[in-house]
């Protein structure tokens, strides 16, 4: 009776297999998570340097009398520091030890003032004590003599050593473009002479200029400074005592006109000085209380003018502002000799402070803005600057920004331009907007088609036909998106543009045709109908093709019928709705990307619907529900977690899809939700710009940031999808 | 066994059915009387479920089924092409062999059939649900959790829930396919009481493997064997004095 049962021991081989399987699965799972974390970490690693503040440290301090130094500059690689002296010479020093390399006489007569020849680098114009203007360029040539690298320093006096006699003047400025030299002279009486030299060549003497005179403006011309503005087309006149200014349009020498008269003055403080930012599209204006305002040139009403867009507040009054040579960065020095690194576009960037001990007589950035050269009366201090990414801040990435030349603050993405003075515009909003827009229109096309298709396939189609259709559609997912994009951009886009009316009617005519067809089939004898049951879908295909073709073929006729007097849909859109039609627009994306997303949504949703247990369907039908009621109240409800995942996964795909958007839109980063306008998405932007961005540059890192954001978005979408799906499953899932 | 026409609910004449080319029912002719309980018995696979599925045309849903013969419900041919199948199924309610509650709340499950048409006004839904649940002897167990999902009920409770769901629409015929197969004796008893109560208003056809149950609840019994109707008679006659040897063998447990 008391027989003892013994549990058999687990056999050895089974234990081994069990634990091996478990560890393989575990390794796989951890590897997947690890890979994702690694990608995230790498993207973030590239982005991090952008978040770090700038740093400045003293590198060398040379005791040296700097009497008579008027200007300081250096070469690109910071090997030579050139000092332009009042005695008409240029002395080149070794940047390492300040030993003199070359002493070059530029002019026998002394210099009174030296200014850079705007907008060239290392090129200067000097006013001599004989009231002549001399133009010269400091050249540093790298030579290899017997394989030893040497730098040859040289000063070329331009225009065949000629000079311009200017007589007695208050101020001057000069502008040089390829073939043109413009010189403006502020006469003692306050009038301004503008000389334009044409066919200018460095090696030849200047020809006779075309000249005009602009009438005096300030009652005290001694206090006026003049400055040529962007592209040599503008002339600023600033009264340095009170901050009043005048902006003159000098685009044409024959007809100059005053564009704006205004003042930098503030109510509760007094104006100190105004310094033009690189490109001279904007000014930094300092007052006597530590405030620096940024004024930009841009359209004001019908004219151009300066307007204040942002303010930098400093604890103490700013005495000096110097500019970087290749970016919109600057250094503001207060009266106690503290310097603040800043950048105009990204005003909110964390501030870096450097102590210069006292306000230097002269101070300049090296061309790459990696050094600061501060010149005191008896010393030259050299600072190392590490400020790689000043252009961005949270606001410039996500907020509206006032850019130079803009009428108002805007979200703009414009990362590069051929122009060195260009202000990069790194707003991610247009790209985010573009991604959302593309995904939205794609989903608008894909979701209804895919879901309805899935319902039909799972519920109504004959099993044989389903066996053909399902893998057929799933194979579409394997279609390379390059091909879809290529076809969409080069074939579909022009086709749709040409047949716009008909395309819009396609939304109407074929569905109506199908409904009519469906009605007609109910009139068929029931025996024929029963034998066709489940195959009606196949029968509608030729019908749809025929109706589609008929609609397209009669485009012109429809257009003349609907848009009488406007020609076609495109002109009607423009004339009546004011909508500009882009050939490669959101409609194309909707169709092409929709096509790419349909198989994914279809496949997952179909599985979900097909997987709804038959006994639920039968239960519903047995209670007297119609097929339709059963579908809506039981099948879709039970399949809802799966359908929801299908949509979310499709959306994740649409947001990240690259090739189609790249090829089938104009990739214009605009923020317009219009169906007939293009867009630029994060993914397409990375594809377009990554190859041409310099490794390690701000642009490069921002592209990584966009990749990071894209990653986060998909991550977020998937997480939300999963959470909602779990909830739905807990609620409607079957057992 | 002759009945006046007016007492016949379902009249089955020469019904044959085959799945693809495999015959499942052969020449079945029987009259199911009104407001009585008719039990269908027979060994597994003999075609009981198939037969009752014919009564509300659930077999239409299975591809490859072909049916010949006639079924009349209150003298109307249910295969007539003017018959609205959905309407037919509202009159001939069915409880399946396996409980199949919808993934909805208990309340929604019972109200499901009522919400399909506007016959029952919204204001009465609640009381109708309560009535159905009480009739199915489930009310006391679920009255505090009507909004909970029906999938959280035990198998036996689910079975009673689907019965409540079927009677909520108040069909004139109720088809029960082994309604007590998943139930404990007490629930089974409740269901049997329920059947006894329901037969005052409904015509009931019940499939069962439990001979005692058939003997207890039914007025008439049909014995099917390999797709054929072997014998159809008063329950008492079938169990005490069957005419056919096969019937006797079966009810006395000699095979099956
Ligand atoms: N959907 C179907 N397709 C094909 N054959 C079927 C189908 N349903 C039932 N059959 C077959 O028809 C015959 C009768 O089946 P049915 O389900 O009616 O038996 P049953 O009497 O209800 O058996 P049980 O007591 O086990 O429920 C069986 O041979 C079965 O294999
Ligand atoms: Mg059965």
PDB file of N, CA and C in Angstrom, chain A residues 378-453:
ATOM      1  N   UNK A 378      53.785  97.313 -22.811  1.00  0.00           N
ATOM      2  CA  UNK A 378      55.107  96.728 -22.637  1.00  0.00           C
ATOM      3  C   UNK A 378      55.099  95.208 -22.666  1.00  0.00           C
ATOM      4  N   UNK A 379      54.022  94.651 -23.150  1.00  0.00           N
ATOM      5  CA  UNK A 379      54.028  93.193 -23.254  1.00  0.00           C
ATOM      6  C   UNK A 379      53.034  92.719 -24.313  1.00  0.00           C
ATOM      7  N   UNK A 380      53.270  91.522 -24.747  1.00  0.00           N
ATOM      8  CA  UNK A 380      52.314  90.861 -25.648  1.00  0.00           C
ATOM      9  C   UNK A 380      51.920  89.554 -24.974  1.00  0.00           C
ATOM     10  N   UNK A 381      50.610  89.411 -24.700  1.00  0.00           N
ATOM     11  CA  UNK A 381      50.122  88.193 -24.065  1.00  0.00           C
ATOM     12  C   UNK A 381      49.400  87.349 -25.100  1.00  0.00           C
ATOM     13  N   UNK A 382      49.714  86.082 -25.070  1.00  0.00           N
ATOM     14  CA  UNK A 382      49.025  85.184 -26.006  1.00  0.00           C
ATOM     15  C   UNK A 382      48.220  84.167 -25.211  1.00  0.00           C
ATOM     16  N   UNK A 383      46.933  84.084 -25.533  1.00  0.00           N
ATOM     17  CA  UNK A 383      46.018  83.155 -24.852  1.00  0.00           C
ATOM     18  C   UNK A 383      45.591  82.072 -25.813  1.00  0.00           C
ATOM     19  N   UNK A 384      45.468  80.903 -25.246  1.00  0.00           N
ATOM     20  CA  UNK A 384      44.952  79.788 -26.024  1.00  0.00           C
ATOM     21  C   UNK A 384      43.437  79.737 -25.801  1.00  0.00           C
ATOM     22  N   UNK A 385      42.680  79.671 -26.865  1.00  0.00           N
ATOM     23  CA  UNK A 385      41.221  79.665 -26.752  1.00  0.00           C
ATOM     24  C   UNK A 385      40.696  78.333 -27.256  1.00  0.00           C
ATOM     25  N   UNK A 386      39.898  77.711 -26.443  1.00  0.00           N
ATOM     26  CA  UNK A 386      39.258  76.480 -26.897  1.00  0.00           C
ATOM     27  C   UNK A 386      37.754  76.732 -26.937  1.00  0.00           C
ATOM     28  N   UNK A 387      37.296  77.068 -28.099  1.00  0.00           N
ATOM     29  CA  UNK A 387      35.891  77.450 -28.235  1.00  0.00           C
ATOM     30  C   UNK A 387      35.402  76.934 -29.578  1.00  0.00           C
ATOM     31  N   UNK A 388      35.188  75.613 -29.619  1.00  0.00           N
ATOM     32  CA  UNK A 388      34.938  74.986 -30.923  1.00  0.00           C
ATOM     33  C   UNK A 388      33.516  75.172 -31.420  1.00  0.00           C
ATOM     34  N   UNK A 389      32.570  75.231 -30.500  1.00  0.00           N
ATOM     35  CA  UNK A 389      31.177  75.215 -30.964  1.00  0.00           C
ATOM     36  C   UNK A 389      30.347  76.307 -30.316  1.00  0.00           C
ATOM     37  N   UNK A 390      30.645  77.550 -30.627  1.00  0.00           N
ATOM     38  CA  UNK A 390      29.875  78.613 -29.984  1.00  0.00           C
ATOM     39  C   UNK A 390      28.533  78.875 -30.658  1.00  0.00           C
ATOM     40  N   UNK A 391      28.328  78.291 -31.831  1.00  0.00           N
ATOM     41  CA  UNK A 391      27.176  78.708 -32.650  1.00  0.00           C
ATOM     42  C   UNK A 391      25.842  78.217 -32.115  1.00  0.00           C
ATOM     43  N   UNK A 392      25.876  77.185 -31.242  1.00  0.00           N
ATOM     44  CA  UNK A 392      24.596  76.606 -30.874  1.00  0.00           C
ATOM     45  C   UNK A 392      24.288  76.769 -29.403  1.00  0.00           C
ATOM     46  N   UNK A 393      23.026  76.816 -29.149  1.00  0.00           N
ATOM     47  CA  UNK A 393      22.524  76.788 -27.781  1.00  0.00           C
ATOM     48  C   UNK A 393      21.152  76.180 -27.885  1.00  0.00           C
ATOM     49  N   UNK A 394      20.546  75.946 -26.757  1.00  0.00           N
ATOM     50  CA  UNK A 394      19.195  75.378 -26.763  1.00  0.00           C
ATOM     51  C   UNK A 394      18.260  76.222 -27.613  1.00  0.00           C
ATOM     52  N   UNK A 395      18.389  77.551 -27.464  1.00  0.00           N
ATOM     53  CA  UNK A 395      17.505  78.452 -28.215  1.00  0.00           C
ATOM     54  C   UNK A 395      17.765  78.373 -29.711  1.00  0.00           C
ATOM     55  N   UNK A 396      19.018  78.344 -30.111  1.00  0.00           N
ATOM     56  CA  UNK A 396      19.237  78.322 -31.558  1.00  0.00           C
ATOM     57  C   UNK A 396      18.770  77.006 -32.153  1.00  0.00           C
ATOM     58  N   UNK A 397      18.797  75.940 -31.355  1.00  0.00           N
ATOM     59  CA  UNK A 397      18.365  74.652 -31.892  1.00  0.00           C
ATOM     60  C   UNK A 397      16.846  74.538 -31.974  1.00  0.00           C
ATOM     61  N   UNK A 398      16.178  75.047 -30.955  1.00  0.00           N
ATOM     62  CA  UNK A 398      14.737  74.789 -30.881  1.00  0.00           C
ATOM     63  C   UNK A 398      13.871  76.035 -30.935  1.00  0.00           C
ATOM     64  N   UNK A 399      14.489  77.196 -30.764  1.00  0.00           N
ATOM     65  CA  UNK A 399      13.662  78.397 -30.690  1.00  0.00           C
ATOM     66  C   UNK A 399      13.736  79.238 -31.945  1.00  0.00           C
ATOM     67  N   UNK A 400      12.942  80.281 -31.953  1.00  0.00           N
ATOM     68  CA  UNK A 400      13.027  81.237 -33.058  1.00  0.00           C
ATOM     69  C   UNK A 400      14.224  82.138 -32.818  1.00  0.00           C
ATOM     70  N   UNK A 401      14.944  82.422 -33.872  1.00  0.00           N
ATOM     71  CA  UNK A 401      16.157  83.211 -33.719  1.00  0.00           C
ATOM     72  C   UNK A 401      16.127  84.376 -34.710  1.00  0.00           C
ATOM     73  N   UNK A 402      16.638  85.517 -34.241  1.00  0.00           N
ATOM     74  CA  UNK A 402      16.793  86.665 -35.135  1.00  0.00           C
ATOM     75  C   UNK A 402      18.118  86.520 -35.866  1.00  0.00           C
ATOM     76  N   UNK A 403      18.037  86.268 -37.141  1.00  0.00           N
ATOM     77  CA  UNK A 403      19.259  86.140 -37.915  1.00  0.00           C
ATOM     78  C   UNK A 403      19.514  87.428 -38.669  1.00  0.00           C
ATOM     79  N   UNK A 404      20.783  87.640 -38.996  1.00  0.00           N
ATOM     80  CA  UNK A 404      21.148  88.813 -39.794  1.00  0.00           C
ATOM     81  C   UNK A 404      20.407  88.751 -41.120  1.00  0.00           C
ATOM     82  N   UNK A 405      19.886  89.889 -41.526  1.00  0.00           N
ATOM     83  CA  UNK A 405      19.219  89.963 -42.819  1.00  0.00           C
ATOM     84  C   UNK A 405      17.779  89.499 -42.790  1.00  0.00           C
ATOM     85  N   UNK A 406      17.289  89.068 -41.593  1.00  0.00           N
ATOM     86  CA  UNK A 406      15.905  88.599 -41.512  1.00  0.00           C
ATOM     87  C   UNK A 406      14.996  89.698 -41.011  1.00  0.00           C
ATOM     88  N   UNK A 407      13.750  89.639 -41.454  1.00  0.00           N
ATOM     89  CA  UNK A 407      12.779  90.627 -41.051  1.00  0.00           C
ATOM     90  C   UNK A 407      12.334  90.382 -39.620  1.00  0.00           C
ATOM     91  N   UNK A 408      12.201  89.108 -39.280  1.00  0.00           N
ATOM     92  CA  UNK A 408      11.767  88.771 -37.931  1.00  0.00           C
ATOM     93  C   UNK A 408      12.413  87.456 -37.532  1.00  0.00           C
ATOM     94  N   UNK A 409      12.254  87.113 -36.251  1.00  0.00           N
ATOM     95  CA  UNK A 409      12.893  85.878 -35.805  1.00  0.00           C
ATOM     96  C   UNK A 409      12.222  84.703 -36.497  1.00  0.00           C
ATOM     97  N   UNK A 410      13.003  83.668 -36.736  1.00  0.00           N
ATOM     98  CA  UNK A 410      12.474  82.564 -37.524  1.00  0.00           C
ATOM     99  C   UNK A 410      13.132  81.262 -37.132  1.00  0.00           C
ATOM    100  N   UNK A 411      12.442  80.145 -37.483  1.00  0.00           N
ATOM    101  CA  UNK A 411      13.039  78.816 -37.396  1.00  0.00           C
ATOM    102  C   UNK A 411      13.679  78.561 -38.751  1.00  0.00           C
ATOM    103  N   UNK A 412      14.969  78.465 -38.793  1.00  0.00           N
ATOM    104  CA  UNK A 412      15.604  78.258 -40.093  1.00  0.00           C
ATOM    105  C   UNK A 412      16.702  77.228 -39.995  1.00  0.00           C
ATOM    106  N   UNK A 413      16.755  76.382 -40.993  1.00  0.00           N
ATOM    107  CA  UNK A 413      17.887  75.482 -41.123  1.00  0.00           C
ATOM    108  C   UNK A 413      18.611  75.860 -42.407  1.00  0.00           C
ATOM    109  N   UNK A 414      19.841  76.355 -42.240  1.00  0.00           N
ATOM    110  CA  UNK A 414      20.665  76.648 -43.403  1.00  0.00           C
ATOM    111  C   UNK A 414      22.082  76.502 -42.892  1.00  0.00           C
ATOM    112  N   UNK A 415      22.661  75.342 -43.124  1.00  0.00           N
ATOM    113  CA  UNK A 415      23.864  75.006 -42.396  1.00  0.00           C
ATOM    114  C   UNK A 415      25.124  75.564 -43.016  1.00  0.00           C
ATOM    115  N   UNK A 416      25.110  75.788 -44.313  1.00  0.00           N
ATOM    116  CA  UNK A 416      26.362  76.223 -44.908  1.00  0.00           C
ATOM    117  C   UNK A 416      26.106  77.054 -46.143  1.00  0.00           C
ATOM    118  N   UNK A 417      27.136  77.755 -46.542  1.00  0.00           N
ATOM    119  CA  UNK A 417      27.040  78.592 -47.719  1.00  0.00           C
ATOM    120  C   UNK A 417      28.458  78.809 -48.198  1.00  0.00           C
ATOM    121  N   UNK A 418      28.606  79.212 -49.434  1.00  0.00           N
ATOM    122  CA  UNK A 418      29.944  79.426 -49.979  1.00  0.00           C
ATOM    123  C   UNK A 418      30.602  80.630 -49.311  1.00  0.00           C
ATOM    124  N   UNK A 419      29.782  81.502 -48.758  1.00  0.00           N
ATOM    125  CA  UNK A 419      30.227  82.760 -48.205  1.00  0.00           C
ATOM    126  C   UNK A 419      30.833  82.559 -46.805  1.00  0.00           C
ATOM    127  N   UNK A 420      32.061  83.026 -46.570  1.00  0.00           N
ATOM    128  CA  UNK A 420      32.665  82.851 -45.239  1.00  0.00           C
ATOM    129  C   UNK A 420      31.966  83.659 -44.161  1.00  0.00           C
ATOM    130  N   UNK A 421      31.350  84.761 -44.586  1.00  0.00           N
ATOM    131  CA  UNK A 421      30.724  85.629 -43.589  1.00  0.00           C
ATOM    132  C   UNK A 421      29.337  85.151 -43.208  1.00  0.00           C
ATOM    133  N   UNK A 422      28.966  84.022 -43.768  1.00  0.00           N
ATOM    134  CA  UNK A 422      27.640  83.467 -43.594  1.00  0.00           C
ATOM    135  C   UNK A 422      27.356  83.125 -42.131  1.00  0.00           C
ATOM    136  N   UNK A 423      26.143  83.413 -41.716  1.00  0.00           N
ATOM    137  CA  UNK A 423      25.722  83.054 -40.359  1.00  0.00           C
ATOM    138  C   UNK A 423      24.985  81.719 -40.409  1.00  0.00           C
ATOM    139  N   UNK A 424      25.579  80.653 -39.879  1.00  0.00           N
ATOM    140  CA  UNK A 424      24.912  79.354 -39.959  1.00  0.00           C
ATOM    141  C   UNK A 424      23.617  79.356 -39.147  1.00  0.00           C
ATOM    142  N   UNK A 425      22.606  78.716 -39.688  1.00  0.00           N
ATOM    143  CA  UNK A 425      21.304  78.706 -39.021  1.00  0.00           C
ATOM    144  C   UNK A 425      20.935  77.262 -38.730  1.00  0.00           C
ATOM    145  N   UNK A 426      21.029  76.919 -37.449  1.00  0.00           N
ATOM    146  CA  UNK A 426      20.867  75.523 -37.057  1.00  0.00           C
ATOM    147  C   UNK A 426      19.590  75.293 -36.261  1.00  0.00           C
ATOM    148  N   UNK A 427      18.465  75.694 -36.773  1.00  0.00           N
ATOM    149  CA  UNK A 427      17.242  75.392 -36.046  1.00  0.00           C
ATOM    150  C   UNK A 427      16.762  74.003 -36.453  1.00  0.00           C
ATOM    151  N   UNK A 428      16.515  73.161 -35.467  1.00  0.00           N
ATOM    152  CA  UNK A 428      16.072  71.806 -35.788  1.00  0.00           C
ATOM    153  C   UNK A 428      14.573  71.742 -36.068  1.00  0.00           C
ATOM    154  N   UNK A 429      13.886  72.849 -35.783  1.00  0.00           N
ATOM    155  CA  UNK A 429      12.433  72.818 -35.933  1.00  0.00           C
ATOM    156  C   UNK A 429      11.974  72.505 -37.360  1.00  0.00           C
ATOM    157  N   UNK A 430      12.565  73.144 -38.392  1.00  0.00           N
ATOM    158  CA  UNK A 430      12.087  72.816 -39.739  1.00  0.00           C
ATOM    159  C   UNK A 430      12.279  71.340 -40.081  1.00  0.00           C
ATOM    160  N   UNK A 431      13.324  70.750 -39.531  1.00  0.00           N
ATOM    161  CA  UNK A 431      13.585  69.342 -39.828  1.00  0.00           C
ATOM    162  C   UNK A 431      12.604  68.448 -39.083  1.00  0.00           C
ATOM    163  N   UNK A 432      12.368  68.813 -37.816  1.00  0.00           N
ATOM    164  CA  UNK A 432      11.384  68.071 -37.028  1.00  0.00           C
ATOM    165  C   UNK A 432      10.020  68.174 -37.703  1.00  0.00           C
ATOM    166  N   UNK A 433       9.711  69.403 -38.089  1.00  0.00           N
ATOM    167  CA  UNK A 433       8.451  69.659 -38.775  1.00  0.00           C
ATOM    168  C   UNK A 433       8.359  68.821 -40.049  1.00  0.00           C
ATOM    169  N   UNK A 434       9.460  68.824 -40.818  1.00  0.00           N
ATOM    170  CA  UNK A 434       9.477  68.071 -42.073  1.00  0.00           C
ATOM    171  C   UNK A 434       9.275  66.586 -41.833  1.00  0.00           C
ATOM    172  N   UNK A 435       9.938  66.080 -40.794  1.00  0.00           N
ATOM    173  CA  UNK A 435       9.796  64.651 -40.494  1.00  0.00           C
ATOM    174  C   UNK A 435       8.347  64.322 -40.145  1.00  0.00           C
ATOM    175  N   UNK A 436       7.765  65.198 -39.320  1.00  0.00           N
ATOM    176  CA  UNK A 436       6.385  64.958 -38.906  1.00  0.00           C
ATOM    177  C   UNK A 436       5.449  65.071 -40.104  1.00  0.00           C
ATOM    178  N   UNK A 437       5.713  66.080 -40.922  1.00  0.00           N
ATOM    179  CA  UNK A 437       4.841  66.284 -42.089  1.00  0.00           C
ATOM    180  C   UNK A 437       4.906  65.084 -43.024  1.00  0.00           C
ATOM    181  N   UNK A 438       6.117  64.643 -43.329  1.00  0.00           N
ATOM    182  CA  UNK A 438       6.265  63.506 -44.243  1.00  0.00           C
ATOM    183  C   UNK A 438       5.571  62.276 -43.670  1.00  0.00           C
ATOM    184  N   UNK A 439       5.820  62.043 -42.364  1.00  0.00           N
ATOM    185  CA  UNK A 439       5.217  60.861 -41.740  1.00  0.00           C
ATOM    186  C   UNK A 439       3.700  60.985 -41.736  1.00  0.00           C
ATOM    187  N   UNK A 440       3.223  62.198 -41.466  1.00  0.00           N
ATOM    188  CA  UNK A 440       1.775  62.413 -41.404  1.00  0.00           C
ATOM    189  C   UNK A 440       1.114  62.074 -42.735  1.00  0.00           C
ATOM    190  N   UNK A 441       1.648  62.639 -43.825  1.00  0.00           N
ATOM    191  CA  UNK A 441       0.999  62.393 -45.115  1.00  0.00           C
ATOM    192  C   UNK A 441       1.155  60.938 -45.540  1.00  0.00           C
ATOM    193  N   UNK A 442       2.309  60.362 -45.203  1.00  0.00           N
ATOM    194  CA  UNK A 442       2.496  58.950 -45.555  1.00  0.00           C
ATOM    195  C   UNK A 442       1.482  58.094 -44.805  1.00  0.00           C
ATOM    196  N   UNK A 443       1.297  58.430 -43.511  1.00  0.00           N
ATOM    197  CA  UNK A 443       0.360  57.641 -42.709  1.00  0.00           C
ATOM    198  C   UNK A 443      -1.072  57.869 -43.177  1.00  0.00           C
ATOM    199  N   UNK A 444      -1.328  59.098 -43.618  1.00  0.00           N
ATOM    200  CA  UNK A 444      -2.666  59.427 -44.115  1.00  0.00           C
ATOM    201  C   UNK A 444      -3.016  58.529 -45.300  1.00  0.00           C
ATOM    202  N   UNK A 445      -2.038  58.273 -46.131  1.00  0.00           N
ATOM    203  CA  UNK A 445      -2.265  57.404 -47.280  1.00  0.00           C
ATOM    204  C   UNK A 445      -2.248  55.940 -46.846  1.00  0.00           C
ATOM    205  N   UNK A 446      -1.241  55.600 -46.046  1.00  0.00           N
ATOM    206  CA  UNK A 446      -0.998  54.177 -45.787  1.00  0.00           C
ATOM    207  C   UNK A 446      -2.010  53.557 -44.826  1.00  0.00           C
ATOM    208  N   UNK A 447      -2.329  54.271 -43.729  1.00  0.00           N
ATOM    209  CA  UNK A 447      -3.146  53.636 -42.694  1.00  0.00           C
ATOM    210  C   UNK A 447      -4.485  53.125 -43.217  1.00  0.00           C
ATOM    211  N   UNK A 448      -5.302  53.992 -43.844  1.00  0.00           N
ATOM    212  CA  UNK A 448      -6.594  53.455 -44.280  1.00  0.00           C
ATOM    213  C   UNK A 448      -6.450  52.318 -45.286  1.00  0.00           C
ATOM    214  N   UNK A 449      -5.555  52.479 -46.231  1.00  0.00           N
ATOM    215  CA  UNK A 449      -5.422  51.442 -47.253  1.00  0.00           C
ATOM    216  C   UNK A 449      -4.966  50.134 -46.617  1.00  0.00           C
ATOM    217  N   UNK A 450      -3.932  50.240 -45.772  1.00  0.00           N
ATOM    218  CA  UNK A 450      -3.369  49.022 -45.197  1.00  0.00           C
ATOM    219  C   UNK A 450      -4.363  48.340 -44.265  1.00  0.00           C
ATOM    220  N   UNK A 451      -5.032  49.133 -43.432  1.00  0.00           N
ATOM    221  CA  UNK A 451      -5.952  48.523 -42.464  1.00  0.00           C
ATOM    222  C   UNK A 451      -7.167  47.929 -43.168  1.00  0.00           C
ATOM    223  N   UNK A 452      -7.735  48.715 -44.100  1.00  0.00           N
ATOM    224  CA  UNK A 452      -8.894  48.187 -44.821  1.00  0.00           C
ATOM    225  C   UNK A 452      -8.494  46.949 -45.612  1.00  0.00           C
ATOM    226  N   UNK A 453      -7.312  47.022 -46.222  1.00  0.00           N
ATOM    227  CA  UNK A 453      -6.813  45.873 -46.973  1.00  0.00           C
ATOM    228  C   UNK A 453      -6.666  44.665 -46.066  1.00  0.00           C
TER     229      UNK A 453
END
